[in-house]
Amino acid sequence: MPPPIRTTITLLLAWGVVIFGCHISEVKDVSRNTWVFLILSGLSTGLSWLFYFKAIQLGDVSRVAPIDKLSVVITILLAFLFLHEQPSLKVVIGAVLIATGSIFMIL
């Protein structure tokens, strides 16, 4: 599914949850900073899919997909560094396995 369509569907589903979950009155309580980060998040998600599909067009999927999956490992590292989350042993083992598998697939 092309990125703009995927992002639009995600946006519609999210608003559907707000509207049909009777949370529309709570939207006014969302801060300006939260709106900015939601919009930036949506834009970055759409752009990431555009770049992902372009990378697949230009390169081998067997090399592009493992690099994409490293985003999970990067997210765990960033959560540890900036949010001071303490990952469990299970999370660390999972991250190591994802990184190892990605490296093997890339090579």
Short mmCIF file of N, CA and C in Angstrom, two decimals:
data_model
loop_
_atom_site.label_atom_id
_atom_site.label_comp_id
_atom_site.label_asym_id
_atom_site.label_seq_id
_atom_site.Cartn_x
_atom_site.Cartn_y
_atom_site.Cartn_z
N MET A 1 0.86 -1.17 0.00
CA MET A 1 0.00 0.00 0.00
C MET A 1 0.91 1.24 0.00
N PRO A 2 0.71 2.16 -0.93
CA PRO A 2 1.55 3.36 -0.98
C PRO A 2 1.46 4.16 0.31
N PRO A 3 2.57 4.83 0.70
CA PRO A 3 2.64 5.55 1.97
C PRO A 3 1.53 6.56 2.22
N PRO A 4 1.17 7.43 1.24
CA PRO A 4 0.10 8.40 1.55
C PRO A 4 -1.22 7.70 1.86
N ILE A 5 -1.52 6.61 1.18
CA ILE A 5 -2.77 5.89 1.44
C ILE A 5 -2.71 5.26 2.82
N ARG A 6 -1.59 4.63 3.14
CA ARG A 6 -1.42 3.99 4.45
C ARG A 6 -1.55 5.01 5.59
N THR A 7 -0.90 6.15 5.44
CA THR A 7 -0.96 7.19 6.47
C THR A 7 -2.37 7.74 6.60
N THR A 8 -3.05 7.92 5.48
CA THR A 8 -4.43 8.42 5.51
C THR A 8 -5.36 7.44 6.21
N ILE A 9 -5.20 6.16 5.92
CA ILE A 9 -6.03 5.14 6.58
C ILE A 9 -5.76 5.12 8.09
N THR A 10 -4.49 5.21 8.46
CA THR A 10 -4.13 5.25 9.88
C THR A 10 -4.76 6.46 10.56
N LEU A 11 -4.69 7.61 9.90
CA LEU A 11 -5.28 8.82 10.44
C LEU A 11 -6.79 8.68 10.62
N LEU A 12 -7.45 8.13 9.60
CA LEU A 12 -8.90 7.94 9.69
C LEU A 12 -9.28 6.96 10.81
N LEU A 13 -8.52 5.89 10.94
CA LEU A 13 -8.79 4.93 12.02
C LEU A 13 -8.59 5.56 13.40
N ALA A 14 -7.54 6.34 13.54
CA ALA A 14 -7.28 7.00 14.83
C ALA A 14 -8.43 7.95 15.19
N TRP A 15 -8.88 8.76 14.22
CA TRP A 15 -10.00 9.66 14.48
C TRP A 15 -11.29 8.88 14.72
N GLY A 16 -11.42 7.73 14.05
CA GLY A 16 -12.58 6.88 14.29
C GLY A 16 -12.65 6.40 15.73
N VAL A 17 -11.49 6.03 16.28
CA VAL A 17 -11.42 5.62 17.69
C VAL A 17 -11.83 6.77 18.60
N VAL A 18 -11.36 7.97 18.27
CA VAL A 18 -11.70 9.15 19.09
C VAL A 18 -13.19 9.43 19.01
N ILE A 19 -13.75 9.43 17.81
CA ILE A 19 -15.16 9.78 17.62
C ILE A 19 -16.09 8.71 18.17
N PHE A 20 -15.86 7.46 17.78
CA PHE A 20 -16.78 6.39 18.20
C PHE A 20 -16.53 5.94 19.64
N GLY A 21 -15.38 6.31 20.20
CA GLY A 21 -15.11 6.01 21.60
C GLY A 21 -15.60 7.12 22.52
N CYS A 22 -16.30 8.07 21.93
CA CYS A 22 -16.88 9.20 22.67
C CYS A 22 -15.80 10.00 23.41
N HIS A 23 -14.67 10.22 22.74
CA HIS A 23 -13.58 10.99 23.34
C HIS A 23 -13.40 12.34 22.65
N ILE A 24 -14.32 12.71 21.78
CA ILE A 24 -14.18 13.95 21.01
C ILE A 24 -14.11 15.17 21.92
N SER A 25 -14.78 15.13 23.05
CA SER A 25 -14.75 16.28 23.96
C SER A 25 -13.38 16.44 24.63
N GLU A 26 -12.59 15.37 24.66
CA GLU A 26 -11.27 15.43 25.28
C GLU A 26 -10.20 16.01 24.34
N VAL A 27 -10.53 16.15 23.06
CA VAL A 27 -9.56 16.66 22.08
C VAL A 27 -9.12 18.07 22.44
N LYS A 28 -10.04 18.87 22.96
CA LYS A 28 -9.70 20.26 23.30
C LYS A 28 -8.70 20.34 24.45
N ASP A 29 -8.55 19.26 25.21
CA ASP A 29 -7.61 19.25 26.33
C ASP A 29 -6.19 18.88 25.90
N VAL A 30 -6.01 18.52 24.64
CA VAL A 30 -4.69 18.15 24.16
C VAL A 30 -3.86 19.43 23.99
N SER A 31 -2.66 19.43 24.56
CA SER A 31 -1.83 20.63 24.53
C SER A 31 -1.28 20.91 23.14
N ARG A 32 -0.85 22.13 22.95
CA ARG A 32 -0.27 22.54 21.66
C ARG A 32 0.99 21.73 21.35
N ASN A 33 1.83 21.49 22.35
CA ASN A 33 3.04 20.69 22.15
C ASN A 33 2.69 19.28 21.70
N THR A 34 1.66 18.71 22.29
CA THR A 34 1.24 17.36 21.91
C THR A 34 0.78 17.34 20.46
N TRP A 35 0.02 18.35 20.04
CA TRP A 35 -0.43 18.43 18.65
C TRP A 35 0.76 18.52 17.70
N VAL A 36 1.74 19.37 18.08
CA VAL A 36 2.93 19.51 17.23
C VAL A 36 3.63 18.17 17.08
N PHE A 37 3.83 17.45 18.19
CA PHE A 37 4.51 16.16 18.12
C PHE A 37 3.69 15.11 17.38
N LEU A 38 2.36 15.15 17.51
CA LEU A 38 1.51 14.23 16.74
C LEU A 38 1.63 14.49 15.24
N ILE A 39 1.62 15.74 14.87
CA ILE A 39 1.73 16.09 13.45
C ILE A 39 3.11 15.71 12.92
N LEU A 40 4.16 16.03 13.67
CA LEU A 40 5.52 15.66 13.25
C LEU A 40 5.68 14.15 13.16
N SER A 41 5.05 13.44 14.09
CA SER A 41 5.11 11.98 14.06
C SER A 41 4.43 11.43 12.82
N GLY A 42 3.28 11.99 12.48
CA GLY A 42 2.58 11.55 11.28
C GLY A 42 3.38 11.83 10.01
N LEU A 43 3.98 13.01 9.95
CA LEU A 43 4.80 13.35 8.79
C LEU A 43 6.03 12.44 8.68
N SER A 44 6.68 12.21 9.81
CA SER A 44 7.87 11.35 9.77
C SER A 44 7.51 9.91 9.42
N THR A 45 6.35 9.45 9.86
CA THR A 45 5.91 8.10 9.50
C THR A 45 5.68 8.00 8.00
N GLY A 46 4.99 8.98 7.44
CA GLY A 46 4.76 8.99 6.00
C GLY A 46 6.06 9.05 5.21
N LEU A 47 6.98 9.91 5.65
CA LEU A 47 8.27 10.01 4.97
C LEU A 47 9.07 8.73 5.09
N SER A 48 9.02 8.10 6.26
CA SER A 48 9.80 6.87 6.42
C SER A 48 9.32 5.79 5.47
N TRP A 49 8.00 5.72 5.24
CA TRP A 49 7.49 4.74 4.29
C TRP A 49 7.89 5.08 2.86
N LEU A 50 7.89 6.37 2.53
CA LEU A 50 8.35 6.77 1.20
C LEU A 50 9.80 6.34 0.98
N PHE A 51 10.65 6.60 1.97
CA PHE A 51 12.06 6.22 1.86
C PHE A 51 12.22 4.70 1.82
N TYR A 52 11.41 4.00 2.60
CA TYR A 52 11.47 2.54 2.62
C TYR A 52 11.14 1.96 1.24
N PHE A 53 10.04 2.44 0.64
CA PHE A 53 9.67 1.94 -0.68
C PHE A 53 10.69 2.32 -1.73
N LYS A 54 11.27 3.51 -1.63
CA LYS A 54 12.32 3.91 -2.57
C LYS A 54 13.54 3.02 -2.41
N ALA A 55 13.91 2.70 -1.17
CA ALA A 55 15.05 1.82 -0.93
C ALA A 55 14.80 0.43 -1.50
N ILE A 56 13.57 -0.05 -1.38
CA ILE A 56 13.23 -1.36 -1.95
C ILE A 56 13.32 -1.32 -3.48
N GLN A 57 12.93 -0.20 -4.08
CA GLN A 57 13.04 -0.07 -5.53
C GLN A 57 14.49 -0.09 -5.98
N LEU A 58 15.36 0.53 -5.18
CA LEU A 58 16.76 0.68 -5.58
C LEU A 58 17.64 -0.50 -5.17
N GLY A 59 17.27 -1.19 -4.12
CA GLY A 59 18.12 -2.25 -3.59
C GLY A 59 17.39 -3.56 -3.40
N ASP A 60 18.11 -4.52 -2.88
CA ASP A 60 17.53 -5.83 -2.59
C ASP A 60 16.70 -5.78 -1.32
N VAL A 61 15.51 -6.34 -1.38
CA VAL A 61 14.64 -6.37 -0.21
C VAL A 61 15.33 -7.11 0.94
N SER A 62 16.10 -8.14 0.61
CA SER A 62 16.78 -8.92 1.65
C SER A 62 17.83 -8.10 2.39
N ARG A 63 18.21 -6.95 1.86
CA ARG A 63 19.14 -6.07 2.55
C ARG A 63 18.44 -4.86 3.16
N VAL A 64 17.37 -4.41 2.52
CA VAL A 64 16.65 -3.23 3.01
C VAL A 64 15.84 -3.57 4.26
N ALA A 65 15.12 -4.68 4.23
CA ALA A 65 14.23 -5.05 5.34
C ALA A 65 14.99 -5.23 6.66
N PRO A 66 16.15 -5.91 6.68
CA PRO A 66 16.87 -6.03 7.96
C PRO A 66 17.32 -4.68 8.52
N ILE A 67 17.69 -3.77 7.64
CA ILE A 67 18.08 -2.44 8.12
C ILE A 67 16.88 -1.75 8.75
N ASP A 68 15.71 -1.91 8.13
CA ASP A 68 14.49 -1.34 8.68
C ASP A 68 14.19 -1.92 10.06
N LYS A 69 14.41 -3.21 10.23
CA LYS A 69 14.10 -3.85 11.52
C LYS A 69 15.06 -3.40 12.63
N LEU A 70 16.20 -2.85 12.26
CA LEU A 70 17.12 -2.33 13.27
C LEU A 70 16.52 -1.12 14.01
N SER A 71 15.44 -0.56 13.47
CA SER A 71 14.79 0.56 14.15
C SER A 71 14.28 0.14 15.52
N VAL A 72 13.93 -1.13 15.69
CA VAL A 72 13.49 -1.63 17.00
C VAL A 72 14.64 -1.54 17.99
N VAL A 73 15.82 -1.94 17.56
CA VAL A 73 17.00 -1.90 18.43
C VAL A 73 17.35 -0.45 18.76
N ILE A 74 17.29 0.42 17.76
CA ILE A 74 17.60 1.84 17.98
C ILE A 74 16.59 2.45 18.96
N THR A 75 15.32 2.09 18.84
CA THR A 75 14.30 2.59 19.75
C THR A 75 14.59 2.16 21.19
N ILE A 76 14.98 0.91 21.37
CA ILE A 76 15.32 0.42 22.71
C ILE A 76 16.51 1.19 23.28
N LEU A 77 17.53 1.41 22.44
CA LEU A 77 18.71 2.16 22.90
C LEU A 77 18.36 3.60 23.26
N LEU A 78 17.54 4.24 22.43
CA LEU A 78 17.14 5.62 22.73
C LEU A 78 16.30 5.71 24.00
N ALA A 79 15.43 4.73 24.21
CA ALA A 79 14.62 4.71 25.43
C ALA A 79 15.52 4.57 26.66
N PHE A 80 16.56 3.78 26.52
CA PHE A 80 17.51 3.61 27.62
C PHE A 80 18.30 4.90 27.86
N LEU A 81 18.79 5.52 26.78
CA LEU A 81 19.64 6.71 26.92
C LEU A 81 18.87 7.95 27.34
N PHE A 82 17.71 8.20 26.71
CA PHE A 82 17.02 9.46 26.94
C PHE A 82 15.87 9.38 27.93
N LEU A 83 15.21 8.23 27.98
CA LEU A 83 14.07 8.09 28.88
C LEU A 83 14.43 7.34 30.15
N HIS A 84 15.67 6.88 30.21
CA HIS A 84 16.20 6.16 31.37
C HIS A 84 15.37 4.93 31.72
N GLU A 85 14.84 4.28 30.68
CA GLU A 85 14.12 3.02 30.90
C GLU A 85 15.13 1.91 31.16
N GLN A 86 14.76 1.03 32.05
CA GLN A 86 15.62 -0.11 32.35
C GLN A 86 15.07 -1.33 31.62
N PRO A 87 15.72 -1.74 30.53
CA PRO A 87 15.21 -2.88 29.78
C PRO A 87 15.39 -4.18 30.55
N SER A 88 14.42 -5.06 30.42
CA SER A 88 14.51 -6.36 31.07
C SER A 88 15.49 -7.24 30.31
N LEU A 89 15.87 -8.33 30.91
CA LEU A 89 16.78 -9.28 30.26
C LEU A 89 16.16 -9.79 28.96
N LYS A 90 14.85 -10.01 28.96
CA LYS A 90 14.15 -10.48 27.77
C LYS A 90 14.27 -9.47 26.63
N VAL A 91 14.14 -8.18 26.96
CA VAL A 91 14.24 -7.13 25.94
C VAL A 91 15.66 -7.06 25.39
N VAL A 92 16.65 -7.15 26.27
CA VAL A 92 18.05 -7.10 25.83
C VAL A 92 18.36 -8.28 24.92
N ILE A 93 17.93 -9.47 25.32
CA ILE A 93 18.17 -10.66 24.49
C ILE A 93 17.48 -10.52 23.14
N GLY A 94 16.25 -10.03 23.15
CA GLY A 94 15.51 -9.82 21.90
C GLY A 94 16.22 -8.82 21.00
N ALA A 95 16.70 -7.72 21.57
CA ALA A 95 17.41 -6.70 20.78
C ALA A 95 18.69 -7.26 20.18
N VAL A 96 19.42 -8.05 20.98
CA VAL A 96 20.65 -8.66 20.48
C VAL A 96 20.34 -9.63 19.34
N LEU A 97 19.28 -10.42 19.49
CA LEU A 97 18.91 -11.36 18.44
C LEU A 97 18.49 -10.62 17.16
N ILE A 98 17.72 -9.54 17.30
CA ILE A 98 17.30 -8.76 16.13
C ILE A 98 18.53 -8.17 15.44
N ALA A 99 19.43 -7.58 16.22
CA ALA A 99 20.64 -6.98 15.63
C ALA A 99 21.50 -8.04 14.96
N THR A 100 21.69 -9.17 15.62
CA THR A 100 22.52 -10.25 15.05
C THR A 100 21.89 -10.77 13.77
N GLY A 101 20.59 -11.03 13.80
CA GLY A 101 19.91 -11.53 12.60
C GLY A 101 19.97 -10.54 11.46
N SER A 102 19.82 -9.26 11.77
CA SER A 102 19.88 -8.23 10.73
C SER A 102 21.27 -8.17 10.09
N ILE A 103 22.29 -8.25 10.94
CA ILE A 103 23.66 -8.22 10.42
C ILE A 103 23.93 -9.43 9.53
N PHE A 104 23.50 -10.61 9.96
CA PHE A 104 23.68 -11.82 9.14
C PHE A 104 22.97 -11.69 7.80
N MET A 105 21.75 -11.13 7.80
CA MET A 105 21.01 -11.00 6.54
C MET A 105 21.65 -9.98 5.61
N ILE A 106 22.19 -8.91 6.19
CA ILE A 106 22.82 -7.87 5.37
C ILE A 106 24.10 -8.40 4.72
N LEU A 107 24.85 -9.20 5.50
CA LEU A 107 26.10 -9.74 4.97
C LEU A 107 25.80 -10.86 3.99
#
